[in-house]
Short mmCIF file of C-alpha atoms in Angstrom, two decimals:
data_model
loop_
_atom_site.label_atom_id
_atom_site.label_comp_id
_atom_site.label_asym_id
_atom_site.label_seq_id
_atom_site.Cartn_x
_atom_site.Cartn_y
_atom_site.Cartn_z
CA UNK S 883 0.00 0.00 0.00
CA UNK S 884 1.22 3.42 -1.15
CA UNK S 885 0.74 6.43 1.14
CA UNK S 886 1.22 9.58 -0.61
CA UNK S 887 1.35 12.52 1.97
CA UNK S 888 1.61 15.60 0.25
CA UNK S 889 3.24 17.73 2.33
CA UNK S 890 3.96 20.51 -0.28
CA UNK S 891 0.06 21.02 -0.24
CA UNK S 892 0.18 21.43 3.42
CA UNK S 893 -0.17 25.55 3.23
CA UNK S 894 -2.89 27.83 1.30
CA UNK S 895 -0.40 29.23 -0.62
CA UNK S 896 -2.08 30.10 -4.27
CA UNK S 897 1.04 28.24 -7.05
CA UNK S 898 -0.15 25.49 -9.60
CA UNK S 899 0.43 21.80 -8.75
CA UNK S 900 3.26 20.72 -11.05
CA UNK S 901 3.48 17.22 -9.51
CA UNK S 902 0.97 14.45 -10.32
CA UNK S 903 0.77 11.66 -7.18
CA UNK S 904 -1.30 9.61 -9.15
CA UNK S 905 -2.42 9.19 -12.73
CA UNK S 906 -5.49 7.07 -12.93
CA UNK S 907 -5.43 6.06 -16.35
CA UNK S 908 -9.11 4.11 -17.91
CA UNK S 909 -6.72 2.15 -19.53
CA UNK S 910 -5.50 -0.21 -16.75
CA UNK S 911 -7.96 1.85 -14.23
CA UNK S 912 -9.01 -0.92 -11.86
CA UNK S 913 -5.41 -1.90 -11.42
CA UNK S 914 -5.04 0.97 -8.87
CA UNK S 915 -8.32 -0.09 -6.93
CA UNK S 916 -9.08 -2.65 -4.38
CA UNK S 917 -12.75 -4.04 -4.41
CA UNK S 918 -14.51 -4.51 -1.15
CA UNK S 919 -16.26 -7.22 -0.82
CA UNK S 920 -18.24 -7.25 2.45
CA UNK S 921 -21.29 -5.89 4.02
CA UNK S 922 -22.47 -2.46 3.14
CA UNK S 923 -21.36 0.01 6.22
CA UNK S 924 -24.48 1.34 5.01
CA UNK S 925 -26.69 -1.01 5.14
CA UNK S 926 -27.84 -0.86 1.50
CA UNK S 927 -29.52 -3.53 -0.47
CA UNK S 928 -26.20 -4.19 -1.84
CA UNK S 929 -24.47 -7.39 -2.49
CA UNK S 930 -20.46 -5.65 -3.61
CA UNK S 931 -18.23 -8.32 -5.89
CA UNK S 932 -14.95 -8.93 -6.98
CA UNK S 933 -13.40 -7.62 -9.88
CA UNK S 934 -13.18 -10.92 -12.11
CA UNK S 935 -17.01 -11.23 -10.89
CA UNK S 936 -17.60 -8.04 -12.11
CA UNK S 937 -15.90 -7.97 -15.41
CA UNK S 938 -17.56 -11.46 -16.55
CA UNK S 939 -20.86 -9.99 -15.89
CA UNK S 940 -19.77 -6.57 -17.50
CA UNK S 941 -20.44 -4.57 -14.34
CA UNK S 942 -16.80 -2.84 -15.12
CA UNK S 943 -14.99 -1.99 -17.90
CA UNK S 944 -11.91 -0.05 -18.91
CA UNK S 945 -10.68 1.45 -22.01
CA UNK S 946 -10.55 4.46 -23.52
CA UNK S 947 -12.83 5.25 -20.49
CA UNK S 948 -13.47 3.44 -17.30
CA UNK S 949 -17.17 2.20 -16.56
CA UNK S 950 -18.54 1.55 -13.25
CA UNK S 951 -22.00 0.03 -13.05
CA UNK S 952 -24.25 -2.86 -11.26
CA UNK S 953 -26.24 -5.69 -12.40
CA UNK S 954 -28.73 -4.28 -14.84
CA UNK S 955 -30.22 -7.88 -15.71
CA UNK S 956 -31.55 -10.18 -12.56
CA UNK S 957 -34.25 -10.16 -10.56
CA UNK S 958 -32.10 -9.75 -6.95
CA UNK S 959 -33.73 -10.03 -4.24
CA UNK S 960 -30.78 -10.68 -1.63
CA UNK S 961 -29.98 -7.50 -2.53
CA UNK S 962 -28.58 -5.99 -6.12
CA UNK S 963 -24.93 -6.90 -7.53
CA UNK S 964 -22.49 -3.84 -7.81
CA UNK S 965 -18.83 -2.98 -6.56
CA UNK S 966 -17.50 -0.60 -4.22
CA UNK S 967 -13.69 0.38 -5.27
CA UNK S 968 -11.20 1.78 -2.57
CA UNK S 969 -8.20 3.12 -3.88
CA UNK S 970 -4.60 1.33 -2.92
CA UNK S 971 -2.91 3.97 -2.40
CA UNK S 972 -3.20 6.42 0.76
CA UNK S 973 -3.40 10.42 0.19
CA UNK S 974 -2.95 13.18 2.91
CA UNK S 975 -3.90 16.38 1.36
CA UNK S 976 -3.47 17.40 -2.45
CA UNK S 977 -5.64 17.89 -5.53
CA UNK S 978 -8.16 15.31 -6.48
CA UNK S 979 -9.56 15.80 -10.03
CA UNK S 980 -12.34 13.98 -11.54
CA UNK S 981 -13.84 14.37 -15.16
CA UNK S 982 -17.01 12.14 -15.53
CA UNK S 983 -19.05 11.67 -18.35
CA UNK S 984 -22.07 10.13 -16.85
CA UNK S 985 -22.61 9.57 -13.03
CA UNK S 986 -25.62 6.76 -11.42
CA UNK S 987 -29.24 8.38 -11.37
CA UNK S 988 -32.28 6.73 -11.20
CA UNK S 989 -35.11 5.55 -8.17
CA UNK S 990 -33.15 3.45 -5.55
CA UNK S 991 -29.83 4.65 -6.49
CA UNK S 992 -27.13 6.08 -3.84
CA UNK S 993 -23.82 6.99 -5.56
CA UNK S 994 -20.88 8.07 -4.43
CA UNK S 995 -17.31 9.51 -5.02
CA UNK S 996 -15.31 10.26 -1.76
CA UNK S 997 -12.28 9.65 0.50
CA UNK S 998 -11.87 8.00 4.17
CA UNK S 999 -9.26 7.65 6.60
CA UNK S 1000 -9.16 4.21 8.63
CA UNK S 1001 -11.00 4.27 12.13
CA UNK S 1002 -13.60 6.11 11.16
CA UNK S 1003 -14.51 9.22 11.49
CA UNK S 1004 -11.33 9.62 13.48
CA UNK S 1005 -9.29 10.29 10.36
CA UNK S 1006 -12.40 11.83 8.53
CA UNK S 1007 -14.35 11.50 5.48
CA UNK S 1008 -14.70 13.85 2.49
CA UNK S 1009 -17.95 13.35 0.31
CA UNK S 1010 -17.07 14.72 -3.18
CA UNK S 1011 -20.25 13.43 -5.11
CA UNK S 1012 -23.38 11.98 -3.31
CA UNK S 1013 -26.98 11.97 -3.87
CA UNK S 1014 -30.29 9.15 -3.45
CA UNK S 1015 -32.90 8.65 -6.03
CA UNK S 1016 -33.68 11.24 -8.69
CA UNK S 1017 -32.24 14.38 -6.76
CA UNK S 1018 -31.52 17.39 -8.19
CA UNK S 1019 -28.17 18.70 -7.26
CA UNK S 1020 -25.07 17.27 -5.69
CA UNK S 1021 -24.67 17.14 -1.79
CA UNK S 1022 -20.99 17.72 -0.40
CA UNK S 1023 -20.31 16.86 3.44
CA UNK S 1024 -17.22 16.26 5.62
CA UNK S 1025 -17.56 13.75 8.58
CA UNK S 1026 -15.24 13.80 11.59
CA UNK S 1027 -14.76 13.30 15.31
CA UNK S 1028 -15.54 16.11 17.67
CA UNK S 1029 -14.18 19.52 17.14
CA UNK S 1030 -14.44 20.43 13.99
CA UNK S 1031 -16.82 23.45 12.68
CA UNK S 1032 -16.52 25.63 10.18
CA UNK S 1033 -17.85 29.23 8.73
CA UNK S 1034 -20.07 28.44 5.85
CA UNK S 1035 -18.83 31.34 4.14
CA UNK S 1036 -16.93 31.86 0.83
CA UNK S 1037 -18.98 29.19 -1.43
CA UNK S 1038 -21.46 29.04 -3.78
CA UNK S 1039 -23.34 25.79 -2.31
CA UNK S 1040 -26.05 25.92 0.19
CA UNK S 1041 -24.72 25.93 2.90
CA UNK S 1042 -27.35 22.78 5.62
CA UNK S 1043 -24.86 21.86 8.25
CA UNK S 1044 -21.81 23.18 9.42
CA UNK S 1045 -20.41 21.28 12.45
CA UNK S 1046 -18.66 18.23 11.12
CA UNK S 1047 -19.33 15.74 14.05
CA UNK S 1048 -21.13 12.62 12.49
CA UNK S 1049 -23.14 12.76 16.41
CA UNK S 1050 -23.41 16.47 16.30
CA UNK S 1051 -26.53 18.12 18.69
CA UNK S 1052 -29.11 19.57 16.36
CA UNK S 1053 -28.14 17.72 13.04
CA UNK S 1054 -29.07 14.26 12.09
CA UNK S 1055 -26.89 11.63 12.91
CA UNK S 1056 -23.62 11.13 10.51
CA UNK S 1057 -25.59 14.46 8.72
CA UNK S 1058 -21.52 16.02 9.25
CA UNK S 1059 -21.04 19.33 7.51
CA UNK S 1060 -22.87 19.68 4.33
CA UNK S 1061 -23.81 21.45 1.53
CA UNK S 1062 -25.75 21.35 -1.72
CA UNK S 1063 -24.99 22.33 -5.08
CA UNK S 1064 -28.66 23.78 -6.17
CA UNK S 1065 -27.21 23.63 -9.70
CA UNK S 1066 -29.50 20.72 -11.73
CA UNK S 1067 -26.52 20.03 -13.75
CA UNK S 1068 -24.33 18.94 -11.16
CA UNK S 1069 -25.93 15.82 -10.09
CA UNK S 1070 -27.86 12.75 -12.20
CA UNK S 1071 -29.69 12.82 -15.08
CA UNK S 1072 -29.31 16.75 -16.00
CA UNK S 1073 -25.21 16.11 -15.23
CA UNK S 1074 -25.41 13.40 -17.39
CA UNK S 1075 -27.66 15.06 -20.23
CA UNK S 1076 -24.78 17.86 -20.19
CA UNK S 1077 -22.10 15.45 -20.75
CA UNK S 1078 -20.81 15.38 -17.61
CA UNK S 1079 -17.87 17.49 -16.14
CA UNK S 1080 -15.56 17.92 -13.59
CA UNK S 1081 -15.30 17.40 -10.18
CA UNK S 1082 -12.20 19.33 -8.08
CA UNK S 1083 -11.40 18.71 -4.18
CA UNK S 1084 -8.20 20.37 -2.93
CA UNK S 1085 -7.30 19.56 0.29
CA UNK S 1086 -4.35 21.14 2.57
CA UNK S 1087 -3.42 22.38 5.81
CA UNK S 1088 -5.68 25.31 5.75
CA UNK S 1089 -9.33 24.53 4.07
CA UNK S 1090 -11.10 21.41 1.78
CA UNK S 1091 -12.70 23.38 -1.27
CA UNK S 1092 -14.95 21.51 -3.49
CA UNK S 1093 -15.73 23.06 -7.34
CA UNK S 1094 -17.92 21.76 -9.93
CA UNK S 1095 -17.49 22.76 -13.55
CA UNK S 1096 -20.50 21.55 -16.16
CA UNK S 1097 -19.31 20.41 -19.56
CA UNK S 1098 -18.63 23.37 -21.49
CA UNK S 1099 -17.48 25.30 -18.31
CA UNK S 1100 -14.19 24.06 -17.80
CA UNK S 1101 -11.12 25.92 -16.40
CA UNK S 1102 -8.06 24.68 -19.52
CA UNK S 1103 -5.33 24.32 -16.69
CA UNK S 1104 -8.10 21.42 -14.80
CA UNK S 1105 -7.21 18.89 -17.12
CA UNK S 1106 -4.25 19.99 -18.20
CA UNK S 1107 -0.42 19.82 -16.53
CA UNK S 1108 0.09 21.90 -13.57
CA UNK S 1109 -3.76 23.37 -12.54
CA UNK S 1110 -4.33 26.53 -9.93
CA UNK S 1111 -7.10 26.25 -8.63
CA UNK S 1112 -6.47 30.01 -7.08
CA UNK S 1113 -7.90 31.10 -10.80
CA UNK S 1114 -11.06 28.85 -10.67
CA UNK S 1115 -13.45 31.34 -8.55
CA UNK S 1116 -15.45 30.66 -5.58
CA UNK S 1117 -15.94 26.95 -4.67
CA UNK S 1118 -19.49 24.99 -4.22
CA UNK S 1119 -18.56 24.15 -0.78
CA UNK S 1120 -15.02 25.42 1.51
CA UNK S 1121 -14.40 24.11 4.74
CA UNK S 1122 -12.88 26.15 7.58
CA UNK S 1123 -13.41 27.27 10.39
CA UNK S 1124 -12.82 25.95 13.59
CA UNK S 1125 -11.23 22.43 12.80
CA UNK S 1126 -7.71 21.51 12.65
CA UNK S 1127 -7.99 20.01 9.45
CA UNK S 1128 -4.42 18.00 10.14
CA UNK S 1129 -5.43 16.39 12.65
CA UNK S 1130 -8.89 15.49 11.86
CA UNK S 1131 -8.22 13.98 8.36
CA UNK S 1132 -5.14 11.56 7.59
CA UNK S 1133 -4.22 8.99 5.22
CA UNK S 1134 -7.33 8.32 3.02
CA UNK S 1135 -8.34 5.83 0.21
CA UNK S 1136 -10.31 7.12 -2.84
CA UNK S 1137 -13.36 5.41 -3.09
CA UNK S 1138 -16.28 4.64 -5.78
CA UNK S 1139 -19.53 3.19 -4.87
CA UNK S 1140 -23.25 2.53 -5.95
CA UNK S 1141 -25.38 1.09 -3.55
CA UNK S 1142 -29.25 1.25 -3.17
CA UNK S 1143 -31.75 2.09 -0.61
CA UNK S 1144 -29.93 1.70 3.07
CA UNK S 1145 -29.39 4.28 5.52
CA UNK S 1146 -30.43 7.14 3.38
CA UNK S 1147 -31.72 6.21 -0.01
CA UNK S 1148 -33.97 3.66 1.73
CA UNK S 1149 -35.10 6.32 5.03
CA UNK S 1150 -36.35 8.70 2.27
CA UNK S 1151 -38.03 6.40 -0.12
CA UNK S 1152 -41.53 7.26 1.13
CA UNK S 1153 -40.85 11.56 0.18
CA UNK S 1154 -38.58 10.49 -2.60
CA UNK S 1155 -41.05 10.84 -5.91
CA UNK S 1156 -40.57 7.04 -6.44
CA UNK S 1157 -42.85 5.59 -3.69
CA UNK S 1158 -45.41 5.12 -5.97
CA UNK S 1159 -43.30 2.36 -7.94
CA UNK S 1160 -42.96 -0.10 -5.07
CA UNK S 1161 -43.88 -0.42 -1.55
CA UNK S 1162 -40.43 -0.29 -0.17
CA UNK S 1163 -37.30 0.74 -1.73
CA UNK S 1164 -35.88 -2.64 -1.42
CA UNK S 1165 -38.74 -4.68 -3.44
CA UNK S 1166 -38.40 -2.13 -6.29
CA UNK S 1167 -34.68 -2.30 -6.74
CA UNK S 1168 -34.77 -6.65 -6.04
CA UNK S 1169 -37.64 -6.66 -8.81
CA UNK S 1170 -36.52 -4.29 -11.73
CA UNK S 1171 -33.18 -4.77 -13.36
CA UNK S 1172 -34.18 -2.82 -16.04
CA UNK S 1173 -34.49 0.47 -14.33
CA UNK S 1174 -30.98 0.23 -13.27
CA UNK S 1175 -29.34 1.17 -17.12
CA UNK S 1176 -28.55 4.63 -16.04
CA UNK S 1177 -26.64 3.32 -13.08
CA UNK S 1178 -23.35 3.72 -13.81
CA UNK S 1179 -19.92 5.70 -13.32
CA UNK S 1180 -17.89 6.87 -16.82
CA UNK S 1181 -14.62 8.14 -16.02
CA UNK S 1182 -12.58 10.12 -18.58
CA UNK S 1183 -9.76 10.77 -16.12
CA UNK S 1184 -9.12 10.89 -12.26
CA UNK S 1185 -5.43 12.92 -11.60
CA UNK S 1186 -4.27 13.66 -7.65
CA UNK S 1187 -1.92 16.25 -7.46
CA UNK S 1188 -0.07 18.08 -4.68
CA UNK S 1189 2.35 21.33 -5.77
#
């Protein structure tokens, strides 16, 4: 296991990264991923496989792009077939950036793109893409232990939770510090009608900033060598405040995941537009494969730098 810590990134000083940690090619893509195999943590109707599982039923693919998607054909009702992918390699601050060309929508649905330090939430958890059902907009959120809060101030996002204690007073539990992106493009089927776009998370010693750039919108330097985020303008979400963002988030795995119903997806089915389809959110995911074609991850590219 690799454990990047990119010191260089540690300050808030505004310079381009110039060195690239990680280049997560489509080509050989799962190569750099692990692939969980056990019980949700969230208690979706999930059943995660391998990755020789997953490529003989065409759940995954790589290429020219890497696709990311679940069982779209059986009836499933121990729960539906998909994969949950956890980087090898360990990162401590830098700049994550994602370009995706179509993301997981659709009733029953709960993707996600993130990173998580072991011993959770001790080492924290950074939500860079998440959403349930047919939302509209993307939800951001850190998760930590106690003592971490921050302003609110200096994004774009709406701004629904700012102390970042998963058992925080007032908030609902593991609700951590969030924020949503009221932007229709930036999450499901309007992101994906767009043709995607990119996803940015820099993380150092000072602040986590998450941006969001539609198709069509995209800073040249993002996917090019050496990016500055300094010239990209106010982010959807920025985190500081009063956390010591050092100590509350160390040594984290990238991860990928589509699960269904669970701990949120499932908890909101009855408010969720789709409660009219099935009873529960479990019997309509178990009985309808066929709903499940939009469920899927493309990735054009996934870079971490640090400067």
């Amino acid at each position: 296991m690799k454990l990047f810590s990119l010191l260089a990134a540690a300050g808030g000083a505004n310079a381009a990264y110039t060195v690239l940690a990680t280049n997560y090619s489509p080509s050989n893509f799962f190569d750099y991923f692990a692939f969980y195999t056990g019980a949700d943590p969230t208690n979706g109707f999930v059943q995660y496989i391998g990755r020789d599982s997953a490529v003989n039923q065409g759940i995954i693919s790589q290429g020219n792009t890497a696709y990311i998607g679940v069982d779209k054909t059986n009836v499933a009702n121990n729960g539906r077939q998909s994969v949950r992918l956890e980087s090898k390699a360990r990162y401590t601050r830098g700049l994550y950036v994602l370009d995706l060309a179509h993301m997981p929508t659709g009733c029953g649905t709960w993707p996600a793109f993130w990173t998580l330090g072991d011993n959770w939430p001790n080492n924290g958890e950074i939500d860079v893409i998440e959403g349930v059902h047919e939302q509209i907009g993307n939800n951001v959120a850190l998760h930590t232990s106690d003592g971490c809060t921050v302003s609110g101030s200096g994004q774009t996002g709406q701004v629904l939770t700012t102390n970042c204690y998963v058992s925080a007073p007032n908030q609902s539990s593991n609700q951590g510090c969030a924020s949503h992106d009221n932007r229709a493009n930036s999450y499901g089927g309007a992101f994906n009608s767009n043709g995607g776009g990119v996803y940015a998370m820099e993380w150092n010693s000072d602040f986590i900033k998450v941006w969001f750039f539609p198709r069509g919108s995209i800073p040249a330097d993002a996917l090019a060598g050496n990016p500055e985020p300094a010239n990209w303008g106010t982010p959807v979400a920025m985190y500081q405040g009063s956390c010591n963002i050092n100590s509350k988030f160390n040594a984290h795995r990238i991860i990928f995941n589509i699960t269904f119903c669970g701990d949120w997806a499932g908890s909101v089915w009855g408010s969720s537009g789709c409660q009219s389809r099935a009873a529960t959110c479990n019997e309509y995911v178990a009985a309808n494969p066929g709903a499940f074609s939009e469920a899927y991850f493309r990735v054009n590219s996934l870079k971490v730098w640090s400067s």
